[in-house]
């Protein structure tokens, strides 16, 4: 069958089972858009910015486990995708991006809207293709889908020249089967490694299981619970592992890491064995590596060998798909009681639980944590996906919205991309139209991609947008509060009247600034047809607790309630500037040499004393007072 | 930290070198030298890369190379009996007085003079990187005008071939078969 390249693209998408694509047209992709009219089975969602298309594809993929597809034109269309692709890469999300490219003859001439997109996206894709002939399109797309979803998933970009879309060739799906001799998504560990792992598991006294996003990707919830239950091993989850283990399971201690619960981090520091399942020891999880889990042997179950021994040295690595590895491991696991260990954890937990924000009396102020916890309470009986943005609200959601099911929390963890939530939620809604989709987003991040409200309106879909409006770039403000002597440089922020903005998009806008109104607001939101935007006007200078200051040991947390903390800013610096790459502007070579290794960058400001001026920033803080008043008055 | 010599077989497709260079830059791996050339199989290039790394670091380099879709096989020759060869061209100034001395050194190092004029010699020298380094050292007093080294290429000793077939795959890859796994030596790279 002879088809144009453009038609082949749609044929392939259809054969890959794609039912929705997120895109934005332009010159170099026009032939493909023109051919789209012949393929009505695939629904095209017109986004308002190509970044939105990639986040939607990402949200669709995370909600469904299938591959999400985004389409854009060459040049600016493609470069607008970069943030979304990098986000998907960091969190191993399977998306395929198709971009138009200038004609093959024009490549390299700086033609109109020409960008070397495969070059630009090389380090942020799992793989990418530049296709210049129609004959190569089918194979590139088939390989792209196969690579995106197999092994450790990730984004794949296929850049297709305009002439390749226009010319015709024979379309042969079978002949276009992936030929990837170098691609090995399913490596396996040797049997001897299993024996070593079992020995460690069966003899540990204080083991702890880490459940990461790999548990969700591998669909291995049941196996992880079986392992934990048989061996009476507590489970801690990463941010992206939330939902992998039901929050209500007594085996689930909660989230670990920077904003994890104190008893979880304490348990990690005391553990004698860590069984890390599908998680990658991100620095937000480990804190200071030097003091990290000092008593623990480590077993790492990972599908990607390059993650093993990257951040944390492990004693045994079991390479492979988590579900398969656990199936193989489980028969050798011995039942145990470990009641002493549980007693230790319970003691730590008991003392932390009283500091819960729910214990705070209703002071007339609206706290973000209350809002989020209330939304959870009010929607518990419903089937809900929450998509969060990045910032304080993201952490409160992780702490106060209790997720029972895999894929019920979607958030940008690795890249921490503000602006992710609304478009990702739209994608998630397309994947799961039967579920409620809630967006929990800051006033800052919402303003980055709020244009996608128009997409929601045009598509007639319902997402419930809870803006946690603190009139600040709250998470950054919190760091300034702790580490920069409360100099709130560029973090107070105004925004539009969010309720009116929703109305301008012909959507419903609500506002809530009292705790007593939260219930009615949520109920009204659920009862309203179409997308609802709620402006939750919350306490401005609220803080996410607990917190491990970057660079500190995991159990040296700043605990709830607010204490007098952190006058020192060294730990913070340590994190931002690894000593190996200290820029010459800060220290002379001799000083740098004396710093040798990690953990001493805190002294950075000292050597400078020798010279005339200390490094420490300007003399007096640039206080930004008026904004506060103005925004209060406005309300 | 030590020098590790890795061999990688890669598909000879556009952009593959770019991918490898980008990987090394992005992961902050310290490359000593990197050479590419054709291998015994058509469509396959063979890469020799020398990196400065700890043992664990070298395993990470290997695992990251494997992650590239176009990389067929990686092998670390560091602990195996192997031949390392590099070629250097050195242009050195000579005077009537020093010419014979330089020629003697050329002899000692089993190098070859490949170009001569009244003021300079161009010398071709092959051998291990250490040998070429030494040669450079002894010529320096005479005045090196220009010098270029190719970077090292390496090959294991003995009759056992190192083929581009991957060493550690299960035969079945969902959907399609991996060609061959004759050299199934286990998960050498996994930990
Ligand atoms: C403001 C902010 C604060 C944060 N604070 C915290 C915090 O307090 N605590 C926290 O945990 N995180 C926190 N994060 C998130 C953090 O940055 C990381 O994104 C997160 O810890 C990564 O979780 P992960 O390792 O489970 O998931 P990923 O990064 O997705 O890693 C998953 C791993 O599993 C492997 N894998 C995938 N599929 C399989 C499979 N089938 N079988 C086996 N293995 C598989 C992958 O190769 C990968 O190595 C924060 C992020 C932000 C933006
Ligand atoms: C695109 C992008 N730019 C900057 C940042 C750095 N950053 C992290 S959190 C944050 C503040 C977010 O503010 P807001 O969206 O209002 O959420 P809040 O923390 O107030 O809940 C910023 C600026 C980021 N993560 N992403
Ligand atoms: Mg905010």
PDB file of C-alpha atoms in Angstrom, chain A residues 125-293:
ATOM      1  CA  UNK A 125      15.738  11.697  25.579  1.00  0.00           C
ATOM      2  CA  UNK A 126      16.167   7.974  25.993  1.00  0.00           C
ATOM      3  CA  UNK A 127      16.785   7.951  22.250  1.00  0.00           C
ATOM      4  CA  UNK A 128      15.904  10.111  19.284  1.00  0.00           C
ATOM      5  CA  UNK A 129      15.634   9.923  15.510  1.00  0.00           C
ATOM      6  CA  UNK A 130      16.032  12.273  12.587  1.00  0.00           C
ATOM      7  CA  UNK A 131      14.050  10.831   9.684  1.00  0.00           C
ATOM      8  CA  UNK A 132      14.616  12.240   6.217  1.00  0.00           C
ATOM      9  CA  UNK A 133      12.929   9.599   4.013  1.00  0.00           C
ATOM     10  CA  UNK A 134       9.353   8.330   4.110  1.00  0.00           C
ATOM     11  CA  UNK A 135      10.642   4.758   3.971  1.00  0.00           C
ATOM     12  CA  UNK A 136      12.241   5.157   7.414  1.00  0.00           C
ATOM     13  CA  UNK A 137       9.241   6.623   9.219  1.00  0.00           C
ATOM     14  CA  UNK A 138       7.458   3.432  10.192  1.00  0.00           C
ATOM     15  CA  UNK A 139      10.497   1.788  11.685  1.00  0.00           C
ATOM     16  CA  UNK A 140      11.494   4.918  13.574  1.00  0.00           C
ATOM     17  CA  UNK A 141       8.039   5.225  15.105  1.00  0.00           C
ATOM     18  CA  UNK A 142       7.806   1.537  15.982  1.00  0.00           C
ATOM     19  CA  UNK A 143      11.225   1.637  17.590  1.00  0.00           C
ATOM     20  CA  UNK A 144      10.324   4.858  19.375  1.00  0.00           C
ATOM     21  CA  UNK A 145       7.293   3.242  21.029  1.00  0.00           C
ATOM     22  CA  UNK A 146       9.215   0.113  21.862  1.00  0.00           C
ATOM     23  CA  UNK A 147      12.117   2.023  23.421  1.00  0.00           C
ATOM     24  CA  UNK A 148       9.836   4.458  25.263  1.00  0.00           C
ATOM     25  CA  UNK A 149       7.900   1.779  27.100  1.00  0.00           C
ATOM     26  CA  UNK A 150      10.388  -1.057  27.592  1.00  0.00           C
ATOM     27  CA  UNK A 151      13.071  -1.411  30.240  1.00  0.00           C
ATOM     28  CA  UNK A 152      13.388   1.827  32.144  1.00  0.00           C
ATOM     29  CA  UNK A 153      10.823   3.900  30.277  1.00  0.00           C
ATOM     30  CA  UNK A 154      11.587   7.341  28.913  1.00  0.00           C
ATOM     31  CA  UNK A 155      10.899   9.925  26.246  1.00  0.00           C
ATOM     32  CA  UNK A 156      11.791   9.310  22.598  1.00  0.00           C
ATOM     33  CA  UNK A 157      11.692  12.013  19.945  1.00  0.00           C
ATOM     34  CA  UNK A 158      11.187  11.446  16.234  1.00  0.00           C
ATOM     35  CA  UNK A 159      12.061  14.450  14.081  1.00  0.00           C
ATOM     36  CA  UNK A 160      10.634  14.064  10.568  1.00  0.00           C
ATOM     37  CA  UNK A 161      11.497  16.332   7.658  1.00  0.00           C
ATOM     38  CA  UNK A 162       8.681  17.975   5.757  1.00  0.00           C
ATOM     39  CA  UNK A 163       9.570  16.215   2.507  1.00  0.00           C
ATOM     40  CA  UNK A 164       9.591  12.840   4.235  1.00  0.00           C
ATOM     41  CA  UNK A 165       6.026  13.586   5.329  1.00  0.00           C
ATOM     42  CA  UNK A 166       5.021  14.614   1.785  1.00  0.00           C
ATOM     43  CA  UNK A 167       6.642  11.911  -0.337  1.00  0.00           C
ATOM     44  CA  UNK A 168       5.008   8.543  -0.761  1.00  0.00           C
ATOM     45  CA  UNK A 169       6.366   5.061  -0.306  1.00  0.00           C
ATOM     46  CA  UNK A 170       5.220   1.523   0.322  1.00  0.00           C
ATOM     47  CA  UNK A 171       3.907   1.113   3.869  1.00  0.00           C
ATOM     48  CA  UNK A 172       4.792  -2.245   5.352  1.00  0.00           C
ATOM     49  CA  UNK A 173       4.154  -2.488   9.088  1.00  0.00           C
ATOM     50  CA  UNK A 174       5.678  -5.951   9.471  1.00  0.00           C
ATOM     51  CA  UNK A 175       8.895  -5.034   7.709  1.00  0.00           C
ATOM     52  CA  UNK A 176       9.237  -2.050  10.008  1.00  0.00           C
ATOM     53  CA  UNK A 177       9.617  -4.167  13.167  1.00  0.00           C
ATOM     54  CA  UNK A 178      12.252  -2.802  15.552  1.00  0.00           C
ATOM     55  CA  UNK A 179      15.812  -3.833  14.802  1.00  0.00           C
ATOM     56  CA  UNK A 180      17.766  -2.847  17.840  1.00  0.00           C
ATOM     57  CA  UNK A 181      20.719  -5.146  18.304  1.00  0.00           C
ATOM     58  CA  UNK A 182      22.303  -2.924  20.937  1.00  0.00           C
ATOM     59  CA  UNK A 183      19.209  -2.312  23.004  1.00  0.00           C
ATOM     60  CA  UNK A 184      18.833  -4.603  25.985  1.00  0.00           C
ATOM     61  CA  UNK A 185      15.949  -3.621  28.188  1.00  0.00           C
ATOM     62  CA  UNK A 186      15.788  -6.878  30.076  1.00  0.00           C
ATOM     63  CA  UNK A 187      19.053  -7.652  31.759  1.00  0.00           C
ATOM     64  CA  UNK A 188      19.149 -10.099  34.634  1.00  0.00           C
ATOM     65  CA  UNK A 189      21.278 -10.740  37.651  1.00  0.00           C
ATOM     66  CA  UNK A 190      23.142 -13.990  38.210  1.00  0.00           C
ATOM     67  CA  UNK A 191      21.627 -16.584  40.571  1.00  0.00           C
ATOM     68  CA  UNK A 192      24.505 -16.052  42.988  1.00  0.00           C
ATOM     69  CA  UNK A 193      23.273 -12.503  43.583  1.00  0.00           C
ATOM     70  CA  UNK A 194      19.891 -13.832  44.648  1.00  0.00           C
ATOM     71  CA  UNK A 195      21.514 -16.085  47.196  1.00  0.00           C
ATOM     72  CA  UNK A 196      23.429 -13.148  48.655  1.00  0.00           C
ATOM     73  CA  UNK A 197      20.284 -11.051  48.818  1.00  0.00           C
ATOM     74  CA  UNK A 198      18.333 -13.779  50.586  1.00  0.00           C
ATOM     75  CA  UNK A 199      21.092 -14.249  53.116  1.00  0.00           C
ATOM     76  CA  UNK A 200      20.934 -10.541  53.976  1.00  0.00           C
ATOM     77  CA  UNK A 201      17.145 -10.456  54.116  1.00  0.00           C
ATOM     78  CA  UNK A 202      16.845 -13.556  56.251  1.00  0.00           C
ATOM     79  CA  UNK A 203      19.417 -12.473  58.802  1.00  0.00           C
ATOM     80  CA  UNK A 204      18.628  -8.766  59.127  1.00  0.00           C
ATOM     81  CA  UNK A 205      17.357  -7.485  62.470  1.00  0.00           C
ATOM     82  CA  UNK A 206      16.277  -4.016  61.426  1.00  0.00           C
ATOM     83  CA  UNK A 207      15.471  -4.164  57.715  1.00  0.00           C
ATOM     84  CA  UNK A 208      13.532  -1.531  55.805  1.00  0.00           C
ATOM     85  CA  UNK A 209      12.051  -1.672  52.315  1.00  0.00           C
ATOM     86  CA  UNK A 210      12.162   1.353  50.035  1.00  0.00           C
ATOM     87  CA  UNK A 211       9.362   1.454  47.521  1.00  0.00           C
ATOM     88  CA  UNK A 212      10.048   3.793  44.614  1.00  0.00           C
ATOM     89  CA  UNK A 213       8.379   4.585  41.350  1.00  0.00           C
ATOM     90  CA  UNK A 214       9.764   1.327  39.944  1.00  0.00           C
ATOM     91  CA  UNK A 215       7.132  -0.508  42.015  1.00  0.00           C
ATOM     92  CA  UNK A 216       4.440   1.336  40.097  1.00  0.00           C
ATOM     93  CA  UNK A 217       6.158   0.863  36.736  1.00  0.00           C
ATOM     94  CA  UNK A 218       6.588  -2.845  37.373  1.00  0.00           C
ATOM     95  CA  UNK A 219       3.092  -3.246  38.784  1.00  0.00           C
ATOM     96  CA  UNK A 220       4.669  -4.984  41.742  1.00  0.00           C
ATOM     97  CA  UNK A 221       2.574  -3.742  44.659  1.00  0.00           C
ATOM     98  CA  UNK A 222       1.395  -7.238  45.563  1.00  0.00           C
ATOM     99  CA  UNK A 223       4.887  -8.727  45.559  1.00  0.00           C
ATOM    100  CA  UNK A 224       6.310  -5.885  47.641  1.00  0.00           C
ATOM    101  CA  UNK A 225       3.536  -6.249  50.195  1.00  0.00           C
ATOM    102  CA  UNK A 226       4.110  -9.979  50.321  1.00  0.00           C
ATOM    103  CA  UNK A 227       7.812  -9.496  50.926  1.00  0.00           C
ATOM    104  CA  UNK A 228       7.129  -6.937  53.635  1.00  0.00           C
ATOM    105  CA  UNK A 229       4.424  -8.957  55.295  1.00  0.00           C
ATOM    106  CA  UNK A 230       6.306 -12.248  55.347  1.00  0.00           C
ATOM    107  CA  UNK A 231       9.453 -10.704  56.729  1.00  0.00           C
ATOM    108  CA  UNK A 232       7.679  -8.098  58.856  1.00  0.00           C
ATOM    109  CA  UNK A 233       9.699  -5.385  57.192  1.00  0.00           C
ATOM    110  CA  UNK A 234       8.482  -1.786  57.312  1.00  0.00           C
ATOM    111  CA  UNK A 235       8.176   0.077  54.018  1.00  0.00           C
ATOM    112  CA  UNK A 236       9.156   3.661  53.315  1.00  0.00           C
ATOM    113  CA  UNK A 237       8.150   5.266  50.032  1.00  0.00           C
ATOM    114  CA  UNK A 238       9.766   7.928  47.892  1.00  0.00           C
ATOM    115  CA  UNK A 239       7.769  10.878  46.601  1.00  0.00           C
ATOM    116  CA  UNK A 240       7.285   9.078  43.298  1.00  0.00           C
ATOM    117  CA  UNK A 241       6.582   5.822  45.109  1.00  0.00           C
ATOM    118  CA  UNK A 242       3.554   7.301  46.848  1.00  0.00           C
ATOM    119  CA  UNK A 243       0.546   5.167  45.963  1.00  0.00           C
ATOM    120  CA  UNK A 244       2.678   2.131  45.232  1.00  0.00           C
ATOM    121  CA  UNK A 245       1.844   0.927  48.743  1.00  0.00           C
ATOM    122  CA  UNK A 246      -1.529   1.841  50.261  1.00  0.00           C
ATOM    123  CA  UNK A 247      -1.110   4.641  52.784  1.00  0.00           C
ATOM    124  CA  UNK A 248      -3.461   2.760  55.066  1.00  0.00           C
ATOM    125  CA  UNK A 249      -1.268  -0.347  55.143  1.00  0.00           C
ATOM    126  CA  UNK A 250       0.227  -0.746  58.605  1.00  0.00           C
ATOM    127  CA  UNK A 251       3.442  -1.792  56.857  1.00  0.00           C
ATOM    128  CA  UNK A 252       3.732   1.597  55.187  1.00  0.00           C
ATOM    129  CA  UNK A 253       5.622   4.093  57.340  1.00  0.00           C
ATOM    130  CA  UNK A 254       5.256   6.965  54.893  1.00  0.00           C
ATOM    131  CA  UNK A 255       7.540   9.128  52.781  1.00  0.00           C
ATOM    132  CA  UNK A 256      11.291   9.245  53.337  1.00  0.00           C
ATOM    133  CA  UNK A 257      13.732  12.032  52.584  1.00  0.00           C
ATOM    134  CA  UNK A 258      13.950  15.771  52.812  1.00  0.00           C
ATOM    135  CA  UNK A 259      10.311  16.313  53.715  1.00  0.00           C
ATOM    136  CA  UNK A 260       9.596  12.784  54.839  1.00  0.00           C
ATOM    137  CA  UNK A 261       8.312  12.002  58.287  1.00  0.00           C
ATOM    138  CA  UNK A 262      10.893  12.046  61.051  1.00  0.00           C
ATOM    139  CA  UNK A 263      10.257   8.476  62.199  1.00  0.00           C
ATOM    140  CA  UNK A 264      10.810   7.239  58.661  1.00  0.00           C
ATOM    141  CA  UNK A 265      14.175   8.920  58.383  1.00  0.00           C
ATOM    142  CA  UNK A 266      15.109   7.802  61.867  1.00  0.00           C
ATOM    143  CA  UNK A 267      14.262   4.232  60.948  1.00  0.00           C
ATOM    144  CA  UNK A 268      16.495   4.511  57.890  1.00  0.00           C
ATOM    145  CA  UNK A 269      19.382   5.806  59.961  1.00  0.00           C
ATOM    146  CA  UNK A 270      18.996   2.892  62.385  1.00  0.00           C
ATOM    147  CA  UNK A 271      18.294   0.151  59.863  1.00  0.00           C
ATOM    148  CA  UNK A 272      20.762  -2.678  59.342  1.00  0.00           C
ATOM    149  CA  UNK A 273      19.412  -3.517  55.880  1.00  0.00           C
ATOM    150  CA  UNK A 274      17.871  -1.423  53.129  1.00  0.00           C
ATOM    151  CA  UNK A 275      15.987  -3.280  50.436  1.00  0.00           C
ATOM    152  CA  UNK A 276      15.666  -0.626  47.739  1.00  0.00           C
ATOM    153  CA  UNK A 277      13.002  -1.496  45.202  1.00  0.00           C
ATOM    154  CA  UNK A 278      12.792   0.589  42.034  1.00  0.00           C
ATOM    155  CA  UNK A 279      14.151   3.809  43.487  1.00  0.00           C
ATOM    156  CA  UNK A 280      17.306   5.668  42.669  1.00  0.00           C
ATOM    157  CA  UNK A 281      18.600   7.238  45.879  1.00  0.00           C
ATOM    158  CA  UNK A 282      17.940  10.787  44.753  1.00  0.00           C
ATOM    159  CA  UNK A 283      19.727  13.415  46.842  1.00  0.00           C
ATOM    160  CA  UNK A 284      16.394  14.552  48.238  1.00  0.00           C
ATOM    161  CA  UNK A 285      16.062  11.042  49.594  1.00  0.00           C
ATOM    162  CA  UNK A 286      19.514  10.545  51.059  1.00  0.00           C
ATOM    163  CA  UNK A 287      20.530  13.895  52.482  1.00  0.00           C
ATOM    164  CA  UNK A 288      24.226  13.895  53.259  1.00  0.00           C
ATOM    165  CA  UNK A 289      25.666  10.740  51.720  1.00  0.00           C
ATOM    166  CA  UNK A 290      28.506  10.567  54.214  1.00  0.00           C
ATOM    167  CA  UNK A 291      26.185   9.996  57.120  1.00  0.00           C
ATOM    168  CA  UNK A 292      23.481   8.159  55.210  1.00  0.00           C
ATOM    169  CA  UNK A 293      22.143   4.920  56.696  1.00  0.00           C
TER     170      UNK A 293
END
